[in-house]
mmCIF file with all atom_site columns, C-alpha atoms in Angstrom:
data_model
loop_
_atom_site.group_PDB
_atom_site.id
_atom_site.type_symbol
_atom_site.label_atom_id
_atom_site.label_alt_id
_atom_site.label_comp_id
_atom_site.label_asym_id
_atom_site.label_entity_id
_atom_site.label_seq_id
_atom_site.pdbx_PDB_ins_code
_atom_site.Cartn_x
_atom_site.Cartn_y
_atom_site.Cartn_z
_atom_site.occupancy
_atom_site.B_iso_or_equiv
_atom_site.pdbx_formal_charge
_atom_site.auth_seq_id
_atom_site.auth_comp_id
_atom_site.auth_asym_id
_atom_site.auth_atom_id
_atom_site.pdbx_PDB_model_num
ATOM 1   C CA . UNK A 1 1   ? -10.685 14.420 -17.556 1.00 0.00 ? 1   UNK A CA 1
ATOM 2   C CA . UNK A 1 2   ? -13.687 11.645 -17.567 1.00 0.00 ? 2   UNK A CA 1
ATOM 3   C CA . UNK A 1 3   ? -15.601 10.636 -15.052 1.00 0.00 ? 3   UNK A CA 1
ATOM 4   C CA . UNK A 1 4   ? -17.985 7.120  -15.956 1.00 0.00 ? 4   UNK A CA 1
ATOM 5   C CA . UNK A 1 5   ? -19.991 6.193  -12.774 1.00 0.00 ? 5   UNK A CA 1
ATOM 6   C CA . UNK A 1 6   ? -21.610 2.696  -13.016 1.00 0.00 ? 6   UNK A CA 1
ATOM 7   C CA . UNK A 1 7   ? -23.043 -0.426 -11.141 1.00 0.00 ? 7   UNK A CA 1
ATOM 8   C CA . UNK A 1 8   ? -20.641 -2.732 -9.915  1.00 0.00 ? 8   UNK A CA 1
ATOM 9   C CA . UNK A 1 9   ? -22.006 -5.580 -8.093  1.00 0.00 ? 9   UNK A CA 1
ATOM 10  C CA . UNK A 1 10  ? -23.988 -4.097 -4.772  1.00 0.00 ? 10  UNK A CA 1
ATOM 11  C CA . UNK A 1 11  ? -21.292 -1.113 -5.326  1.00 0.00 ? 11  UNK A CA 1
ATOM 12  C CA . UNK A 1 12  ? -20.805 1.818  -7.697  1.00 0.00 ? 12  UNK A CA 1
ATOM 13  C CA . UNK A 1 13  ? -17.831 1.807  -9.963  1.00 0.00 ? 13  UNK A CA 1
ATOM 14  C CA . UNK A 1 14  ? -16.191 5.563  -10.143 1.00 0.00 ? 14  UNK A CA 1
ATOM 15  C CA . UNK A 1 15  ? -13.836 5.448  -13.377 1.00 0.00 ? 15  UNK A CA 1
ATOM 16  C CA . UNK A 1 16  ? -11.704 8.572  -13.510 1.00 0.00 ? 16  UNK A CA 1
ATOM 17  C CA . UNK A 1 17  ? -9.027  8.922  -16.005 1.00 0.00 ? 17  UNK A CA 1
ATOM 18  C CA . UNK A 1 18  ? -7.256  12.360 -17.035 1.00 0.00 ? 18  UNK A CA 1
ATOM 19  C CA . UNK A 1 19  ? -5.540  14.812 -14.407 1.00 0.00 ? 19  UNK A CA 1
ATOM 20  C CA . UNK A 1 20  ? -7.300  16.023 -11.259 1.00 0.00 ? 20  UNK A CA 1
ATOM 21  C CA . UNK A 1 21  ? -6.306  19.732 -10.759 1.00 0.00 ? 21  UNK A CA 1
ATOM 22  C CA . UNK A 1 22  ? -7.968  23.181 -9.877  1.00 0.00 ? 22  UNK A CA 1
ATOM 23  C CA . UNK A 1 23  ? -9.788  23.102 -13.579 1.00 0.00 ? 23  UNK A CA 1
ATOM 24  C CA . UNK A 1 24  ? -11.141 19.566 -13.366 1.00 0.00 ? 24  UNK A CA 1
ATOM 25  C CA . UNK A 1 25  ? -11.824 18.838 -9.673  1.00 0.00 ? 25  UNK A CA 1
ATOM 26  C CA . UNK A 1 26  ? -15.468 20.032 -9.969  1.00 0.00 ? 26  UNK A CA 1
ATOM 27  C CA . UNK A 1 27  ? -16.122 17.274 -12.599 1.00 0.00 ? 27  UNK A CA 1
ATOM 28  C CA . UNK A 1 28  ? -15.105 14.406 -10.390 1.00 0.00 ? 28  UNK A CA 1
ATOM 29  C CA . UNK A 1 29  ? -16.853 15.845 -7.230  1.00 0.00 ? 29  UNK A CA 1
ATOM 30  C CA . UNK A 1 30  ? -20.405 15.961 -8.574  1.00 0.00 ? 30  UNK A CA 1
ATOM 31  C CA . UNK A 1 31  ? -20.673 12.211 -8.723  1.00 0.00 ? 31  UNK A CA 1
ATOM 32  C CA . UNK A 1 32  ? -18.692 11.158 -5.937  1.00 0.00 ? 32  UNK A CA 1
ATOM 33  C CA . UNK A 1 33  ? -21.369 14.083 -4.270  1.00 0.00 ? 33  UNK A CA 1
ATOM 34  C CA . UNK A 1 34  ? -23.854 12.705 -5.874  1.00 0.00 ? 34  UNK A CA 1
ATOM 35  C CA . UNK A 1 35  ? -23.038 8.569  -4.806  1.00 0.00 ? 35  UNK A CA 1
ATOM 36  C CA . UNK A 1 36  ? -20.990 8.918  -1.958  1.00 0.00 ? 36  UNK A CA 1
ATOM 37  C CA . UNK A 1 37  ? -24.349 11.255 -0.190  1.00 0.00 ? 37  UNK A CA 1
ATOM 38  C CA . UNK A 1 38  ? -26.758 8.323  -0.003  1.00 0.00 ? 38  UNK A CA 1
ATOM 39  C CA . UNK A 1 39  ? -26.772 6.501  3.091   1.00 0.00 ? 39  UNK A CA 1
ATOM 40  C CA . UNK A 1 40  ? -24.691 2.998  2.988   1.00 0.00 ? 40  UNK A CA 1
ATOM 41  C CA . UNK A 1 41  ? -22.917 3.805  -0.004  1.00 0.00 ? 41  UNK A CA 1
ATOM 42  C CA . UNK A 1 42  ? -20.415 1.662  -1.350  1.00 0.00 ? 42  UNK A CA 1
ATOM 43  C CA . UNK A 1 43  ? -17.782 3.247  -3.651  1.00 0.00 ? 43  UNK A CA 1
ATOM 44  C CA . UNK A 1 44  ? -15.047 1.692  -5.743  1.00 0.00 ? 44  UNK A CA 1
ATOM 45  C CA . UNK A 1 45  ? -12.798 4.739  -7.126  1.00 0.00 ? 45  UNK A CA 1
ATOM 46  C CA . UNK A 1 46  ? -10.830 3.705  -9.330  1.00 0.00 ? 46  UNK A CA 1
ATOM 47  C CA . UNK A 1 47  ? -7.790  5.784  -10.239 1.00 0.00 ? 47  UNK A CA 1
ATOM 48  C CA . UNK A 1 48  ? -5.404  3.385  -12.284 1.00 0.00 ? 48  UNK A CA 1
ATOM 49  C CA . UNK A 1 49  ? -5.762  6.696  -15.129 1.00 0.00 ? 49  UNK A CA 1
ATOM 50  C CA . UNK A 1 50  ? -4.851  9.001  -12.959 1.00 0.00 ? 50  UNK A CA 1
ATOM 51  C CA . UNK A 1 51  ? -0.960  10.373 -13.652 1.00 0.00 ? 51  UNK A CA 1
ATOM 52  C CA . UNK A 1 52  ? -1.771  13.765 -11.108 1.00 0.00 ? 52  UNK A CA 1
ATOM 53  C CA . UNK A 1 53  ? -4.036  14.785 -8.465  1.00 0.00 ? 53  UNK A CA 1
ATOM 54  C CA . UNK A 1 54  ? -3.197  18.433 -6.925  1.00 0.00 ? 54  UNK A CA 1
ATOM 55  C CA . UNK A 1 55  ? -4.570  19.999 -3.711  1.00 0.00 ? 55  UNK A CA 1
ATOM 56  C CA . UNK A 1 56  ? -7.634  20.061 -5.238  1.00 0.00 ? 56  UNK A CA 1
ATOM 57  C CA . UNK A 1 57  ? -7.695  16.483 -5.899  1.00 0.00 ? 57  UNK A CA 1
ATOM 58  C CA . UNK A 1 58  ? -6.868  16.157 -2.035  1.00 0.00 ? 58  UNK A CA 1
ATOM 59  C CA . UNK A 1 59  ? -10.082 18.341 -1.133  1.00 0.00 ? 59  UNK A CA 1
ATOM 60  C CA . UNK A 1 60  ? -12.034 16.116 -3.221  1.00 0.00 ? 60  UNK A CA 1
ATOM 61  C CA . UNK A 1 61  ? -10.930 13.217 -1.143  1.00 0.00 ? 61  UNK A CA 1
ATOM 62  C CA . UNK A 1 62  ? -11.764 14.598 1.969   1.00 0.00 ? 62  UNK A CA 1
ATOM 63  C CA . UNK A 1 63  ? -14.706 15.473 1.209   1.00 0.00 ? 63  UNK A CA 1
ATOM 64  C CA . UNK A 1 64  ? -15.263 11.834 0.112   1.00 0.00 ? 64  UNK A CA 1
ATOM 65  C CA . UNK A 1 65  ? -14.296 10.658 3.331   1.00 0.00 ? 65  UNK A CA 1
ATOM 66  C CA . UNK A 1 66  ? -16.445 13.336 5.137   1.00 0.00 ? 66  UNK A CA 1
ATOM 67  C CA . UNK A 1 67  ? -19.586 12.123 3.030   1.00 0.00 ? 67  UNK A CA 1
ATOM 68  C CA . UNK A 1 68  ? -19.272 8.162  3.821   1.00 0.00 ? 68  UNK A CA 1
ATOM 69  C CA . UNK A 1 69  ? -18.395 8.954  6.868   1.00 0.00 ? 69  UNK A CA 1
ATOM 70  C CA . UNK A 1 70  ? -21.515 10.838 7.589   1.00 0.00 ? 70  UNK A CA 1
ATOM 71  C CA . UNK A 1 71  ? -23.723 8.372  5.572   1.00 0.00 ? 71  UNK A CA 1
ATOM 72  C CA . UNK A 1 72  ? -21.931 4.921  6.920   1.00 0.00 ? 72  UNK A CA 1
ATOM 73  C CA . UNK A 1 73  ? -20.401 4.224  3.633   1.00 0.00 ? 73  UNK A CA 1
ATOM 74  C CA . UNK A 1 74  ? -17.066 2.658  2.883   1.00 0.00 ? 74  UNK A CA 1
ATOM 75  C CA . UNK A 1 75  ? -14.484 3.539  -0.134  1.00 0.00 ? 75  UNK A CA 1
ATOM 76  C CA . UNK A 1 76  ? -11.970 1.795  -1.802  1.00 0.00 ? 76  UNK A CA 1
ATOM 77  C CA . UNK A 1 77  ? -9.210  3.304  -3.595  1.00 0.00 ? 77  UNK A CA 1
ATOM 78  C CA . UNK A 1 78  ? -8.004  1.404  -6.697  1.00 0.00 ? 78  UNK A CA 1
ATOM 79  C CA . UNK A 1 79  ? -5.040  1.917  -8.557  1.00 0.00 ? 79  UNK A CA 1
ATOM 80  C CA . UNK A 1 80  ? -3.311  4.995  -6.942  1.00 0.00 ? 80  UNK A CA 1
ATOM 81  C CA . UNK A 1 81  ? 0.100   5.613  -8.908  1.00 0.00 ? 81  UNK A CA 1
ATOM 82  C CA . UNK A 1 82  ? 3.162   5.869  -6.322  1.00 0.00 ? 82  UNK A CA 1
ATOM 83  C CA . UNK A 1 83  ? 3.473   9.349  -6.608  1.00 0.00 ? 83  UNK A CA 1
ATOM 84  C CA . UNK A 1 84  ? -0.754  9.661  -5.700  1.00 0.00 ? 84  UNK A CA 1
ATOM 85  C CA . UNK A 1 85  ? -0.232  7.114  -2.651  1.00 0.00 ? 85  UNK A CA 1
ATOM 86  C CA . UNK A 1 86  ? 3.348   9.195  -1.651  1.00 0.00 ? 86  UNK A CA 1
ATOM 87  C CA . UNK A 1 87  ? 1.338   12.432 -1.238  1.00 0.00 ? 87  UNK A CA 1
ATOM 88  C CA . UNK A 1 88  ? -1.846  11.264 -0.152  1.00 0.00 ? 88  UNK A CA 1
ATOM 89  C CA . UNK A 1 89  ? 0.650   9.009  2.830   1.00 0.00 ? 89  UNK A CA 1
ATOM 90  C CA . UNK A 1 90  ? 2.212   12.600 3.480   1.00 0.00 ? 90  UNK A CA 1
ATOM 91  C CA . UNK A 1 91  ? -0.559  14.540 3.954   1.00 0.00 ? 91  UNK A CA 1
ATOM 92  C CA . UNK A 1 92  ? -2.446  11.940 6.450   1.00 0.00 ? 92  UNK A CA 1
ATOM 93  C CA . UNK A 1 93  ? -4.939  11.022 3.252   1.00 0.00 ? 93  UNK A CA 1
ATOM 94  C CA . UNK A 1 94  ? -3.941  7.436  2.838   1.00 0.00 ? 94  UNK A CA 1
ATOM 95  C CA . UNK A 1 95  ? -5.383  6.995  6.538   1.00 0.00 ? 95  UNK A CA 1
ATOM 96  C CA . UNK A 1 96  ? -9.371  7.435  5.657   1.00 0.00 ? 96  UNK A CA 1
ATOM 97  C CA . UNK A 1 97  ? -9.021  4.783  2.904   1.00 0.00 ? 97  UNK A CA 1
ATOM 98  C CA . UNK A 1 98  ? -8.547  1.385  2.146   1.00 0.00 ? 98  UNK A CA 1
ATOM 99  C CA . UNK A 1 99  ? -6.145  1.126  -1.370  1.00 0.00 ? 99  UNK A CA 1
ATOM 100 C CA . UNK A 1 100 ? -6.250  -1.853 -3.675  1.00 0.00 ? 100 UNK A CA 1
ATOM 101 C CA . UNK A 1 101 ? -4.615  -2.417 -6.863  1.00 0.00 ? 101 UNK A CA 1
ATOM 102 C CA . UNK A 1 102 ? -7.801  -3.556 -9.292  1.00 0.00 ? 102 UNK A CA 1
ATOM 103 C CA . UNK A 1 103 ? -11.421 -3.186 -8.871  1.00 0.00 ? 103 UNK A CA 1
ATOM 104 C CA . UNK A 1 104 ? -11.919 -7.245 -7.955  1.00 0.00 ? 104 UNK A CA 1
ATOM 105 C CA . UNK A 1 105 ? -9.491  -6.417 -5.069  1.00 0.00 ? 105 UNK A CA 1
ATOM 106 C CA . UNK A 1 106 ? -11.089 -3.393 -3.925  1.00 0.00 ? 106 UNK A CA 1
ATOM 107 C CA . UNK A 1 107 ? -14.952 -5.117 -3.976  1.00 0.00 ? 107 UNK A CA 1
ATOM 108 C CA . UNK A 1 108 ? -13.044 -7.810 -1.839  1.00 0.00 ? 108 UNK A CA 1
ATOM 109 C CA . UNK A 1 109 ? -11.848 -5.394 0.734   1.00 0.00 ? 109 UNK A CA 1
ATOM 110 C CA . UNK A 1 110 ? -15.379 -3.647 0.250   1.00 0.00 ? 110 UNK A CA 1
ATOM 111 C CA . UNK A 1 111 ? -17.091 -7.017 1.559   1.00 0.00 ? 111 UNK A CA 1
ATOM 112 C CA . UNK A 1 112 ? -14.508 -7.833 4.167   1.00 0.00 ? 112 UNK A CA 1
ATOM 113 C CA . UNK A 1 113 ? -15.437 -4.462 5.949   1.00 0.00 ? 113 UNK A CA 1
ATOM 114 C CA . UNK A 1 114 ? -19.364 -5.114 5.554   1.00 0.00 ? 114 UNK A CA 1
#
């Protein structure tokens, strides 16, 4: 799995591409820790190189939610395969987020909600 965190506008971009599972979890939540922690964070997470996300991946999530929810931030997440969106709908995920197929979408839906 890789994990590139950069700049995007008056957001941070959150690149993930590889698997996230019980062995690589921990490498994707110490930036979106690390980001989603200061206060009015804005966070584009974009998962169009993501094939499989496990419970794991689902704890990660949550505690993404949990941190911008604490810190007033906002998330957008970009390019969730079917299967991703199918289990994250089915497990109540889907709710806490908004979903956009490319980054330029997601920074749109990120201003809207300003």
């Amino acid at each position: 799995m890789d994990v590139q965190v950069k700049p995007y506008d008056d957001a941070t971009l959150i690149e993930v591409s590889g698997d996230i599972d019980g062995s690589t979890a921990s490498i994707l939540q110490e930036p979106i820790v690390e980001v989603s922690s200061q206060k009015d964070s804005r966070i584009l997470l974009d998962m169009s190189q993501v094939d499989f996300m496990s419970s794991a991946g689902l704890r990660v999530m949550l505690l993404l939610y949990r941190q911008i929810s604490a810190n007033n931030g906002r998330a957008v997440l970009i390019g969730l395969s079917e299967e991703i969106q199918d289990t994250m709908r089915a497990t109540g995920f889907l709710k806490f987020f908004q979903v956009a197929d490319s980054v330029e979408e997601g920074k749109q839906k990120l201003d809207a909600s300003s």
